[in-house]
PDB file of C-alpha atoms in Angstrom:
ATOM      1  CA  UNK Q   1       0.000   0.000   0.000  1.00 39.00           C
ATOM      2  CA  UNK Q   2       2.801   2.180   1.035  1.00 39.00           C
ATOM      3  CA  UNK Q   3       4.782   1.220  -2.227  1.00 39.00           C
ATOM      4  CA  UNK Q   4       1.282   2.111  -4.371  1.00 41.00           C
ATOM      5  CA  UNK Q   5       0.853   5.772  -2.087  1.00 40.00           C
ATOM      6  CA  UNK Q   6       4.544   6.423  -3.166  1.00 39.00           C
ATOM      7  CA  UNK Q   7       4.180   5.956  -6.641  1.00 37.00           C
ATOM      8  CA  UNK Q   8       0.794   8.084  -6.722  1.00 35.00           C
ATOM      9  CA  UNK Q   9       2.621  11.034  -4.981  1.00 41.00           C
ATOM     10  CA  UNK Q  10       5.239  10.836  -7.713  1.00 37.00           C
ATOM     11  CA  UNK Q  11       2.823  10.446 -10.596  1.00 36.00           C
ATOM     12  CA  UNK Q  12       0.583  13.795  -9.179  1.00 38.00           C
ATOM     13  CA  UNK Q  13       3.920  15.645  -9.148  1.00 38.00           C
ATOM     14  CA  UNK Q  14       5.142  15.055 -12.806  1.00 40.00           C
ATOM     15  CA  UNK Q  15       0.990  15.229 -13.699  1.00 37.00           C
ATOM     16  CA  UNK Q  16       1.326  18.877 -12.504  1.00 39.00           C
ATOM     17  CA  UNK Q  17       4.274  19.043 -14.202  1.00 41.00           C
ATOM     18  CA  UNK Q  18       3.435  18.086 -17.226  1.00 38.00           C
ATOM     19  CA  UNK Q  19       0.423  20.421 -17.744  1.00 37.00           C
ATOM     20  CA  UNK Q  20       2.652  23.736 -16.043  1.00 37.00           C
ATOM     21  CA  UNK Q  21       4.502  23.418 -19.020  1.00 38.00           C
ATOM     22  CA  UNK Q  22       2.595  22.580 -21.670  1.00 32.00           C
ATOM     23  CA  UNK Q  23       3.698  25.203 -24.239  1.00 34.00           C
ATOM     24  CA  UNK Q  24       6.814  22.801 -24.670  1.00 41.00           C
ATOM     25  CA  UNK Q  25       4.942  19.426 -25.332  1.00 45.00           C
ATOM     26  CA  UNK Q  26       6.486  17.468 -28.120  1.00 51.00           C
ATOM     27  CA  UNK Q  27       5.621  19.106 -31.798  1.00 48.00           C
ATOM     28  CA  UNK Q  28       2.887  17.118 -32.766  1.00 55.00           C
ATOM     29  CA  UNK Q  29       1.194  16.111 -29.602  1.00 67.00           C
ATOM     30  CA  UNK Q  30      -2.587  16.221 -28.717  1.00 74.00           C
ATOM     31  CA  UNK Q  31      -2.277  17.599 -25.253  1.00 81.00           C
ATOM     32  CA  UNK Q  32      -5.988  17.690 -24.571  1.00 84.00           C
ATOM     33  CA  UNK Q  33      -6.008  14.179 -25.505  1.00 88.00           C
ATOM     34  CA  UNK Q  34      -2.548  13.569 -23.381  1.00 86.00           C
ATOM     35  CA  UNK Q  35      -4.840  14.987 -20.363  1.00 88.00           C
ATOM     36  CA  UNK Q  36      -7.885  12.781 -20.967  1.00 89.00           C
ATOM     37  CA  UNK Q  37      -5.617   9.354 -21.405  1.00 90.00           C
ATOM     38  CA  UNK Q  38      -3.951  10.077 -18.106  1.00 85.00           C
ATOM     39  CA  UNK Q  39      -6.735  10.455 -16.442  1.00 87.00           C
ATOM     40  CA  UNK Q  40      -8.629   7.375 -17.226  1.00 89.00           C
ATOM     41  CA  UNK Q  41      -5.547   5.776 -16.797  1.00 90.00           C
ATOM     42  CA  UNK Q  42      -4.963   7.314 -13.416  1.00 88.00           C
ATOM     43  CA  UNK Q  43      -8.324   6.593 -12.371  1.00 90.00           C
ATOM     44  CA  UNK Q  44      -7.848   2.787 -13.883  1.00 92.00           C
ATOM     45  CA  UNK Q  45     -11.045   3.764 -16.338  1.00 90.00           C
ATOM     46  CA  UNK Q  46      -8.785   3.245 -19.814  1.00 90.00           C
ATOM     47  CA  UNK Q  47      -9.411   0.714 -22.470  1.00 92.00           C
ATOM     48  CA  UNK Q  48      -6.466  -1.389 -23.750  1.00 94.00           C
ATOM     49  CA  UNK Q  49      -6.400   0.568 -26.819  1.00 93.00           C
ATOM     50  CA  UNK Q  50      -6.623   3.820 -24.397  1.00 92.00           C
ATOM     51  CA  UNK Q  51      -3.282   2.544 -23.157  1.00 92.00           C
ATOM     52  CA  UNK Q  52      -1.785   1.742 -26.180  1.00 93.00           C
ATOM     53  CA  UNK Q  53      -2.061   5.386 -27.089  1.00 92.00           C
ATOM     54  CA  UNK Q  54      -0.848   6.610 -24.277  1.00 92.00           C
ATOM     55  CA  UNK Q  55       2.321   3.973 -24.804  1.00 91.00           C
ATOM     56  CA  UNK Q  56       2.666   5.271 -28.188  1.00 93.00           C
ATOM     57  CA  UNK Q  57       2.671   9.320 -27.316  1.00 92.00           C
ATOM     58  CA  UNK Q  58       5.435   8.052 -24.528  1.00 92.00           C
ATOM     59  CA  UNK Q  59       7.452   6.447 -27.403  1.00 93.00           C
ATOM     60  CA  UNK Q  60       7.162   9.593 -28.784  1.00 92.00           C
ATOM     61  CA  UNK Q  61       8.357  11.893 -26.219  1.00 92.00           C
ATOM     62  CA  UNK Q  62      10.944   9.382 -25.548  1.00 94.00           C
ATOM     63  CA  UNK Q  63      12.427   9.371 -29.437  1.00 92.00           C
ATOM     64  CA  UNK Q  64      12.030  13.364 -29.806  1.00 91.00           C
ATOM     65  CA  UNK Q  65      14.026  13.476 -26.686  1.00 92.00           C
ATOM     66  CA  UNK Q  66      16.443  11.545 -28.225  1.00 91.00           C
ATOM     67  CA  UNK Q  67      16.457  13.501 -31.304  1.00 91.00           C
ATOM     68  CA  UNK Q  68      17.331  16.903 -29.846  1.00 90.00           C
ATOM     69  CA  UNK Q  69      20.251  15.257 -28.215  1.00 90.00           C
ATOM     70  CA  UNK Q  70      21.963  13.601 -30.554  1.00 83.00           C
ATOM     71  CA  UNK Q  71      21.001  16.220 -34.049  1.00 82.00           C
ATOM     72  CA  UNK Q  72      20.592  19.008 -31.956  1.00 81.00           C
ATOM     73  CA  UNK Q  73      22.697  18.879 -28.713  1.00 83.00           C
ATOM     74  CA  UNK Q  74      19.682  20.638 -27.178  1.00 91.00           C
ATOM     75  CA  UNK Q  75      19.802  18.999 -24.030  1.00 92.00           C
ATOM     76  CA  UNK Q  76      16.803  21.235 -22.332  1.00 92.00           C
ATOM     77  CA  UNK Q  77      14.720  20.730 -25.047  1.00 92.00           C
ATOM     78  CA  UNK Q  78      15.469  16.973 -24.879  1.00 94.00           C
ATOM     79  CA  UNK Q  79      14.829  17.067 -21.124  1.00 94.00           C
ATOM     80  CA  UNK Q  80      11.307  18.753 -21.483  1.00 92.00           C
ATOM     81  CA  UNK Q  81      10.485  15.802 -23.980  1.00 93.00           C
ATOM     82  CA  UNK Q  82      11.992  12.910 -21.604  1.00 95.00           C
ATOM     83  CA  UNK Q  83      10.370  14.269 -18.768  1.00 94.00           C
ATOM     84  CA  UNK Q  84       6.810  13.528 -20.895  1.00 92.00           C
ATOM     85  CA  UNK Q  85       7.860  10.573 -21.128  1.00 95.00           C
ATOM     86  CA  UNK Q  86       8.014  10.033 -17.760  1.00 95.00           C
ATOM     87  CA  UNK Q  87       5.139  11.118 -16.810  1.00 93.00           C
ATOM     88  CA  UNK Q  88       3.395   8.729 -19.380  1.00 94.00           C
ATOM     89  CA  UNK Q  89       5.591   5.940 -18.264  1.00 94.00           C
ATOM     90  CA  UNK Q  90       4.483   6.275 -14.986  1.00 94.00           C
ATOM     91  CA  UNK Q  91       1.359   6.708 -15.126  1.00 93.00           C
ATOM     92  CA  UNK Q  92       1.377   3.371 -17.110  1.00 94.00           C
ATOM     93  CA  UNK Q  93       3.326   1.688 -15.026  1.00 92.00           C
ATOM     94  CA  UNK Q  94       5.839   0.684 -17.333  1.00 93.00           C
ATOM     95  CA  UNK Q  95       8.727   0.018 -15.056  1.00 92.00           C
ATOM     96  CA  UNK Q  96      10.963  -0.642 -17.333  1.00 91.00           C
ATOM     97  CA  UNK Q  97      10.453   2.312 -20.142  1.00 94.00           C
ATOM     98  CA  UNK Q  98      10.589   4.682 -16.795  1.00 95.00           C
ATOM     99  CA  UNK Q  99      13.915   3.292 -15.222  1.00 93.00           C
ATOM    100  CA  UNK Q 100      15.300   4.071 -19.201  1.00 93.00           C
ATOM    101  CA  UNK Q 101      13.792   7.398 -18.940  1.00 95.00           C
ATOM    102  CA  UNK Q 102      15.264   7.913 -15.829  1.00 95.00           C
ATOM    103  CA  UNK Q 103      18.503   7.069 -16.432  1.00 91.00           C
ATOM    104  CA  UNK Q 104      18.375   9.004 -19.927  1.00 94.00           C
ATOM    105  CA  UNK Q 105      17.178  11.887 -17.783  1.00 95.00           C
ATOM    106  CA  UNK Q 106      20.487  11.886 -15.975  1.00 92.00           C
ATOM    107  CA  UNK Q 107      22.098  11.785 -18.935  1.00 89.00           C
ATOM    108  CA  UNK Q 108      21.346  15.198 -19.958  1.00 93.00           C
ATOM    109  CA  UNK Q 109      21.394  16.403 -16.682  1.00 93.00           C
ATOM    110  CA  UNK Q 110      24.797  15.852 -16.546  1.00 87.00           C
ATOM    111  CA  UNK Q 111      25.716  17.375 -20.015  1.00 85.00           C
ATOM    112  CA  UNK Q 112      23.657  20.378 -18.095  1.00 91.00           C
ATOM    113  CA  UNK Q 113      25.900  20.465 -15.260  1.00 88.00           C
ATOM    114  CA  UNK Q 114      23.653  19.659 -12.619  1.00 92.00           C
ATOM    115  CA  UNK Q 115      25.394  16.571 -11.392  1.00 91.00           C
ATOM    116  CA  UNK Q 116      23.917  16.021  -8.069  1.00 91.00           C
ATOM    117  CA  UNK Q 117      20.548  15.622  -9.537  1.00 94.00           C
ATOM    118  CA  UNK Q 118      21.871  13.550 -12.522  1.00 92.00           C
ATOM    119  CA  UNK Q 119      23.074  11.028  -9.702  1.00 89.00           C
ATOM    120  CA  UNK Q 120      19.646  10.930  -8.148  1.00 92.00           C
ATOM    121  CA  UNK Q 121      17.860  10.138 -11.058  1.00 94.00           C
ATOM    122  CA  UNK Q 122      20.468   7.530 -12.430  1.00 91.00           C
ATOM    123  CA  UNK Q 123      20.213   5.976  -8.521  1.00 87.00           C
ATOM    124  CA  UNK Q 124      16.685   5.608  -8.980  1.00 92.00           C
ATOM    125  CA  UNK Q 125      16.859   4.195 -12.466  1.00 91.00           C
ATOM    126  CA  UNK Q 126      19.159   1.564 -10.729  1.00 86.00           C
ATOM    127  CA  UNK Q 127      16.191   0.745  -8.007  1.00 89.00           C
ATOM    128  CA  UNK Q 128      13.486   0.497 -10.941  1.00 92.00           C
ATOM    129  CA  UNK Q 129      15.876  -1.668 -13.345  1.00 90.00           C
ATOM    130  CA  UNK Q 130      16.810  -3.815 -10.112  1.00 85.00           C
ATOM    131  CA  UNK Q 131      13.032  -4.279  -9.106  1.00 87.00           C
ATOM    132  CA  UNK Q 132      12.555  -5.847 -12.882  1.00 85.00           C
ATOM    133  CA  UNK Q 133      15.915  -7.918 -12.712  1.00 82.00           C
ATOM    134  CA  UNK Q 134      17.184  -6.576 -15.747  1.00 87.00           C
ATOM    135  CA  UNK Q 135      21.134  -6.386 -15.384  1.00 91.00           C
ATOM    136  CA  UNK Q 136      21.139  -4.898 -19.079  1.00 90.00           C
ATOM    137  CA  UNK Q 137      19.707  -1.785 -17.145  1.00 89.00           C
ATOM    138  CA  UNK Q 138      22.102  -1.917 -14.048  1.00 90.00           C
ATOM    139  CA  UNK Q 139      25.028  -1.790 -16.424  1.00 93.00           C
ATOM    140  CA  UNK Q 140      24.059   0.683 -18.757  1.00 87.00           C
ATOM    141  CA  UNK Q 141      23.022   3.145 -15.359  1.00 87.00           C
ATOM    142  CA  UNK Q 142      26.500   2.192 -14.545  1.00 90.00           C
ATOM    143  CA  UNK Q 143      27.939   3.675 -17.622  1.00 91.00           C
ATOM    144  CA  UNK Q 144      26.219   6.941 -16.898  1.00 86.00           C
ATOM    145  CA  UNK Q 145      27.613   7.172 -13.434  1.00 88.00           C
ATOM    146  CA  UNK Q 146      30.898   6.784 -15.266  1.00 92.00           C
ATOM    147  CA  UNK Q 147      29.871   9.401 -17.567  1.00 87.00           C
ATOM    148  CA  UNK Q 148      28.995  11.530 -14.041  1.00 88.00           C
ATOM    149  CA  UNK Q 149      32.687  10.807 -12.661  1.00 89.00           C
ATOM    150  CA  UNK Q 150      34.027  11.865 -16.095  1.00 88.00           C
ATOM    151  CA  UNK Q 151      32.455  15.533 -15.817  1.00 83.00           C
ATOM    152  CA  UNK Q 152      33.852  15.716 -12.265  1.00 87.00           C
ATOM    153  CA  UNK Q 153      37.063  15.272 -13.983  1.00 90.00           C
ATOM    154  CA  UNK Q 154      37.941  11.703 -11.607  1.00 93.00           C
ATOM    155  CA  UNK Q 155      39.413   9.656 -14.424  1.00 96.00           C
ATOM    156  CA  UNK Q 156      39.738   6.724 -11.996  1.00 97.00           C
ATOM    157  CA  UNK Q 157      36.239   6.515 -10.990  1.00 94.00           C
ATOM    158  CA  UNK Q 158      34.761   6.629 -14.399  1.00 95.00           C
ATOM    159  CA  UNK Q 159      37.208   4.273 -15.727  1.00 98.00           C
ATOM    160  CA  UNK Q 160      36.121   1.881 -12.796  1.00 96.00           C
ATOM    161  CA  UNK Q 161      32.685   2.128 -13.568  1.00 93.00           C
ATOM    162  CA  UNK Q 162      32.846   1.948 -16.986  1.00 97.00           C
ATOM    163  CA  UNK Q 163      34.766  -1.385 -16.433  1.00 97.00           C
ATOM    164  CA  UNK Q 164      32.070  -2.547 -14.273  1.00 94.00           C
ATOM    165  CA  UNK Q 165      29.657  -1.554 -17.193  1.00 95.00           C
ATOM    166  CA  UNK Q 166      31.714  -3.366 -19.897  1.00 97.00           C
ATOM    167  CA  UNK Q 167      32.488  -6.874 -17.824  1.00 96.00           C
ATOM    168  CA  UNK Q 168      28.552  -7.154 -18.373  1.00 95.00           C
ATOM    169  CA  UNK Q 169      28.455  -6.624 -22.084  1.00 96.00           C
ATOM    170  CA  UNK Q 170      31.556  -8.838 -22.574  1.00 96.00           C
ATOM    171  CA  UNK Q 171      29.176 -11.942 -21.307  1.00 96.00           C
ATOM    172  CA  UNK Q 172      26.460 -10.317 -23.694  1.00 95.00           C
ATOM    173  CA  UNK Q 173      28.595 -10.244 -26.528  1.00 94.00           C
ATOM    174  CA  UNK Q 174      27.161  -6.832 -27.090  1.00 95.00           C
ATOM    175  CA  UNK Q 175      29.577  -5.232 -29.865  1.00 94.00           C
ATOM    176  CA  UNK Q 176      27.686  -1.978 -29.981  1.00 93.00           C
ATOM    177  CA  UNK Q 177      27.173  -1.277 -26.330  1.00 95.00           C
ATOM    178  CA  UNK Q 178      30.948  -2.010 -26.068  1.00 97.00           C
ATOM    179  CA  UNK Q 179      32.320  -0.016 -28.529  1.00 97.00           C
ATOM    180  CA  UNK Q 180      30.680   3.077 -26.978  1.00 97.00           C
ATOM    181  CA  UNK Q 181      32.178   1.709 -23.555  1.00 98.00           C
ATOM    182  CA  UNK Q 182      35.751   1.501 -25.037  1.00 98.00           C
ATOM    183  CA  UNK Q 183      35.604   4.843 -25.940  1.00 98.00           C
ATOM    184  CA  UNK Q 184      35.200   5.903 -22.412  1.00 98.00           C
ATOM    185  CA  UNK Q 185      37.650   3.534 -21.091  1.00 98.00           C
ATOM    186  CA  UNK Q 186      40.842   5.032 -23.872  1.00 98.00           C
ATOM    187  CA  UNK Q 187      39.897   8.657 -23.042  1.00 98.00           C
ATOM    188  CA  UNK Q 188      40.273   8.212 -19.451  1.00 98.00           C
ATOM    189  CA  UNK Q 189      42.824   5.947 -19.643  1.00 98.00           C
ATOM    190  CA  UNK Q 190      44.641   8.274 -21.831  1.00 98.00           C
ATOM    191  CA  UNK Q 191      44.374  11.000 -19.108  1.00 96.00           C
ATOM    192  CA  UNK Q 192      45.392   8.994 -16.577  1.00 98.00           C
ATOM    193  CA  UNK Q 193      48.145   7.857 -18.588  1.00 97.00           C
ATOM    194  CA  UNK Q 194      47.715   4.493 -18.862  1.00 98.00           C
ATOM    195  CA  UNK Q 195      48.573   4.403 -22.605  1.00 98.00           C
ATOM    196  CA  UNK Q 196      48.949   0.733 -23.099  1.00 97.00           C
ATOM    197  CA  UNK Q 197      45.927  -0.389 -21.346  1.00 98.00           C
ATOM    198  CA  UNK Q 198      44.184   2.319 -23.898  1.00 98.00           C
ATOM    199  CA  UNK Q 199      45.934   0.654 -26.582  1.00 98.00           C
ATOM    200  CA  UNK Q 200      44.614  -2.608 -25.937  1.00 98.00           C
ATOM    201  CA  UNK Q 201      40.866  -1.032 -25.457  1.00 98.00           C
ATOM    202  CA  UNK Q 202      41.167   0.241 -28.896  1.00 98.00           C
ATOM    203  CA  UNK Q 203      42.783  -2.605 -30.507  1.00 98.00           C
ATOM    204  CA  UNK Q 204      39.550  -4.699 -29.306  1.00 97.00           C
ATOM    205  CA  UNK Q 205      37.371  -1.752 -30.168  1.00 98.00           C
ATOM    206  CA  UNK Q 206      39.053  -2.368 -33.989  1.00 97.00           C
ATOM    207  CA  UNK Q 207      37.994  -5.961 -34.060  1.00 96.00           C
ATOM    208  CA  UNK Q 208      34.508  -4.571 -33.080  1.00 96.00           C
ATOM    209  CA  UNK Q 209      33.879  -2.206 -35.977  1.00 96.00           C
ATOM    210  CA  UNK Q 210      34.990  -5.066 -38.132  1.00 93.00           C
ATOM    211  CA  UNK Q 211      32.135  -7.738 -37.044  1.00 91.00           C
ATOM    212  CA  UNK Q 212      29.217  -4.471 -37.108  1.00 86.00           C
ATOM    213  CA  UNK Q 213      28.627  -1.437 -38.215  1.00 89.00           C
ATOM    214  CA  UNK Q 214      27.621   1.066 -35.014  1.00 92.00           C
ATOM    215  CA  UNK Q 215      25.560   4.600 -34.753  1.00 94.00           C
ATOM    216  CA  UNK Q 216      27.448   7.426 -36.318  1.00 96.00           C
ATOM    217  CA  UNK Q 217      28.150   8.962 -32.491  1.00 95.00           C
ATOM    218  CA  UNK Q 218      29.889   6.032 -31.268  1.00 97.00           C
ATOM    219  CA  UNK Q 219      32.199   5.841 -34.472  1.00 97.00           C
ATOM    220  CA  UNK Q 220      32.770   9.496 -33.894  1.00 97.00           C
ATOM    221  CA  UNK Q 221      33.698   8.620 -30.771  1.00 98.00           C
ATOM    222  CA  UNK Q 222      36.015   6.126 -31.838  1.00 98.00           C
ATOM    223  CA  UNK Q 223      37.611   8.549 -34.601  1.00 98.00           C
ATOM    224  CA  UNK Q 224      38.231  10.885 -32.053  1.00 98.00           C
ATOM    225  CA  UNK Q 225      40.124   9.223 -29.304  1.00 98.00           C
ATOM    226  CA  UNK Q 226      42.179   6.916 -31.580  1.00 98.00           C
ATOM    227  CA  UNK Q 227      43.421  10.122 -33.063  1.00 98.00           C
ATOM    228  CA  UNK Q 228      44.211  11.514 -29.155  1.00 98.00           C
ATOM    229  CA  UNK Q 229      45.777   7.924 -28.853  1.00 98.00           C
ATOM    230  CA  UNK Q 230      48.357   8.166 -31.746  1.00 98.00           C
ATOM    231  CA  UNK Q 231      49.253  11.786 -30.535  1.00 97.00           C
ATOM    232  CA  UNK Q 232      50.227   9.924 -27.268  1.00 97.00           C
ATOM    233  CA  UNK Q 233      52.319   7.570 -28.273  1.00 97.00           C
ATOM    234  CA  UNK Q 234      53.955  10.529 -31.118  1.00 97.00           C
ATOM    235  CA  UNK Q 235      52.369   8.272 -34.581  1.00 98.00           C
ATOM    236  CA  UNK Q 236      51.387  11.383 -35.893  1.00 97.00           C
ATOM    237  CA  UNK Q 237      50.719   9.491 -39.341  1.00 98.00           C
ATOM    238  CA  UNK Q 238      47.964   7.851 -37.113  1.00 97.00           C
ATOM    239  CA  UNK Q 239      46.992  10.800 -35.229  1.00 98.00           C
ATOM    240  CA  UNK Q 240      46.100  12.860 -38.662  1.00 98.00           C
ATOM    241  CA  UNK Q 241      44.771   9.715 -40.123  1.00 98.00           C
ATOM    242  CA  UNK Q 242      42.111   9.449 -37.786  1.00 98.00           C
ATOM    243  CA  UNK Q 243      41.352  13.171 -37.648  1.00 98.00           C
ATOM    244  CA  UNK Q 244      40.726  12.914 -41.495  1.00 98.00           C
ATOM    245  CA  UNK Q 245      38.363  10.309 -40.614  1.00 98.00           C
ATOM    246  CA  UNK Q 246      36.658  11.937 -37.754  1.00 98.00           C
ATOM    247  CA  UNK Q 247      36.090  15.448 -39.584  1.00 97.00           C
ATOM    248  CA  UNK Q 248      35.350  14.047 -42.612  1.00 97.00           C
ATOM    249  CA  UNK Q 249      32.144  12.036 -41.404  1.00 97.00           C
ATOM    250  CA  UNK Q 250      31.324  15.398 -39.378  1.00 96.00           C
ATOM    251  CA  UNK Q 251      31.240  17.048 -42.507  1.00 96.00           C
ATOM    252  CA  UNK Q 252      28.578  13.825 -44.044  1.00 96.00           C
ATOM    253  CA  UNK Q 253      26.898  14.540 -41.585  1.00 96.00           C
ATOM    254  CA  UNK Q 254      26.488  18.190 -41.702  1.00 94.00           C
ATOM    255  CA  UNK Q 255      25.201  17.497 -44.531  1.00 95.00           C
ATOM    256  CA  UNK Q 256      22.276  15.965 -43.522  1.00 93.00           C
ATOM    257  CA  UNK Q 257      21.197  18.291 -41.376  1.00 92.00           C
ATOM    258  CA  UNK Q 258      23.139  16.529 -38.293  1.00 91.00           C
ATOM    259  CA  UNK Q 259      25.284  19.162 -36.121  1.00 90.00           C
ATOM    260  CA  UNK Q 260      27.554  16.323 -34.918  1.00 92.00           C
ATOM    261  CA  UNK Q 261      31.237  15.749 -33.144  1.00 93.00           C
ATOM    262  CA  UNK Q 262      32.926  13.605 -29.999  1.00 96.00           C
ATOM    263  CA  UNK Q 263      31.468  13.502 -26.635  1.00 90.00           C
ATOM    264  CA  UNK Q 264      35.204  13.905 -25.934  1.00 94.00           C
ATOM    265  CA  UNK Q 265      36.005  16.658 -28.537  1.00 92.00           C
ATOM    266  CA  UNK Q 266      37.301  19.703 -26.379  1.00 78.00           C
ATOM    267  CA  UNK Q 267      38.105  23.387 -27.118  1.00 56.00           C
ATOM    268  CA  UNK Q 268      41.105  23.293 -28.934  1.00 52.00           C
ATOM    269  CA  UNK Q 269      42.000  19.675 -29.836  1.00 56.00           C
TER     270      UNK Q 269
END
């Protein structure tokens, strides 16, 4: 009962939410309808096909908020669409689709800065993917708390947790979530020089991109610290071959209407 109150509370608070802002709903969305879904399904009065809409507007939220992150790097305006999500998701239910949410929510809370909140919302993204079993979910919220220790500028602790993250996906035999893993790991490790442990992370990351073909960020990624990696170890033939690479896809995808570049990419580099 206590578990049900709790989840009520939190519903009511992104409900409000939700309808404070609702100049900044997702383009496309029936808000009056958005209302009238949630309540029925609040009020456990919505047909199965009454959910299934409500699912669908979540998806929605969920893959605009992706869009203004990765093509835009408009992390508030992805935040305003994840946090619709969210309030769908919850109001559904849907344990699992929230604890993604969640954790995607920290995400861009830490590319705005505000890391103490980031860590509460990947924490409880944790909780919900623990409560469903899913160790898929632990180790990707893992990966963001690395991504949390890397804006805090502690190499150690985001290499540590990225590790953590990556020993998972090994047993998976997940190619794509460990090529964006082994990124991390050879940026960090580069800063904490540890060049031949970074070596070996991109050697395997090399055998990766040769089995599948990944998401244009990740291979950006990859561009982008194997050229940092050459300019370590003074292959400057490597170094500018990989920074032909990297701008060169930038500039494909520029092209397309995609502002892109490195998580990793500084001022300057």
């Amino acid at each position: 009962m206590k578990k049900n109150k709790s989840s009520y509370c939190i519903f009511l608070v992104l409900f409000a939410s939700l309808f404070a802002n609702a100049q900044n709903f997702s383009a496309g969305l029936d808000e009056k309808k958005a209302g009238m879904l949630l309540e029925k399904v609040r009020t456990q009065q919505a047909t199965e096909d009454e959910k299934k809409a409500l699912q669908e507007m979540a998806l929605a939220a969920q893959n605009s908020g992706q869009w203004f992150d990765e093509r835009n790097h408009d992390y508030k305006k992805s935040m305003q669409n994840i946090d619709h999500a969210i309030v769908f998701y919850t109001a559904l239910g849907d344990t699992l689709n929230l604890a993604f949410n969640k954790k995607y929510k920290g995400h861009l809370l830490v590319r705005l800065g505000k890391l103490p909140a980031a860590k509460n919302e990947i924490q409880a993204a944790v909780y919900l993917y623990q409560l469903s079993n899913t160790g898929a979910g632990v180790a990707a919220a893992q990966f963001e708390l690395a991504r949390i220790f890397e804006y805090e500028n502690k190499a150690d602790s985001a290499v540590y947790y990225a590790g953590l993250s990556r020993a998972y996906w090994q047993l998976q035999e997940n190619n794509l979530q460990l090529v964006v893993i082994n990124n991390m790991l050879v940026y960090h490790l580069l800063q904490l020089n540890q060049t031949e442990k970074a070596q070996s992370v991109y050697q395997a990351s090399q055998l990766l991109l040769k089995k599948q073909a990944v998401h244009w960020q990740p291979l950006l990624d990859f561009y982008f610290t194997a050229m940092l990696l050459y300019r370590q170890i003074n292959d400057m033939s490597g170094a500018n071959r990989y920074r032909d690479l990297y701008y060169n896809k930038k500039a494909e995808l520029q092209a397309q209407g995609i502002t892109a570049r490195s998580y990793y990419e500084r001022d300057g580099q």
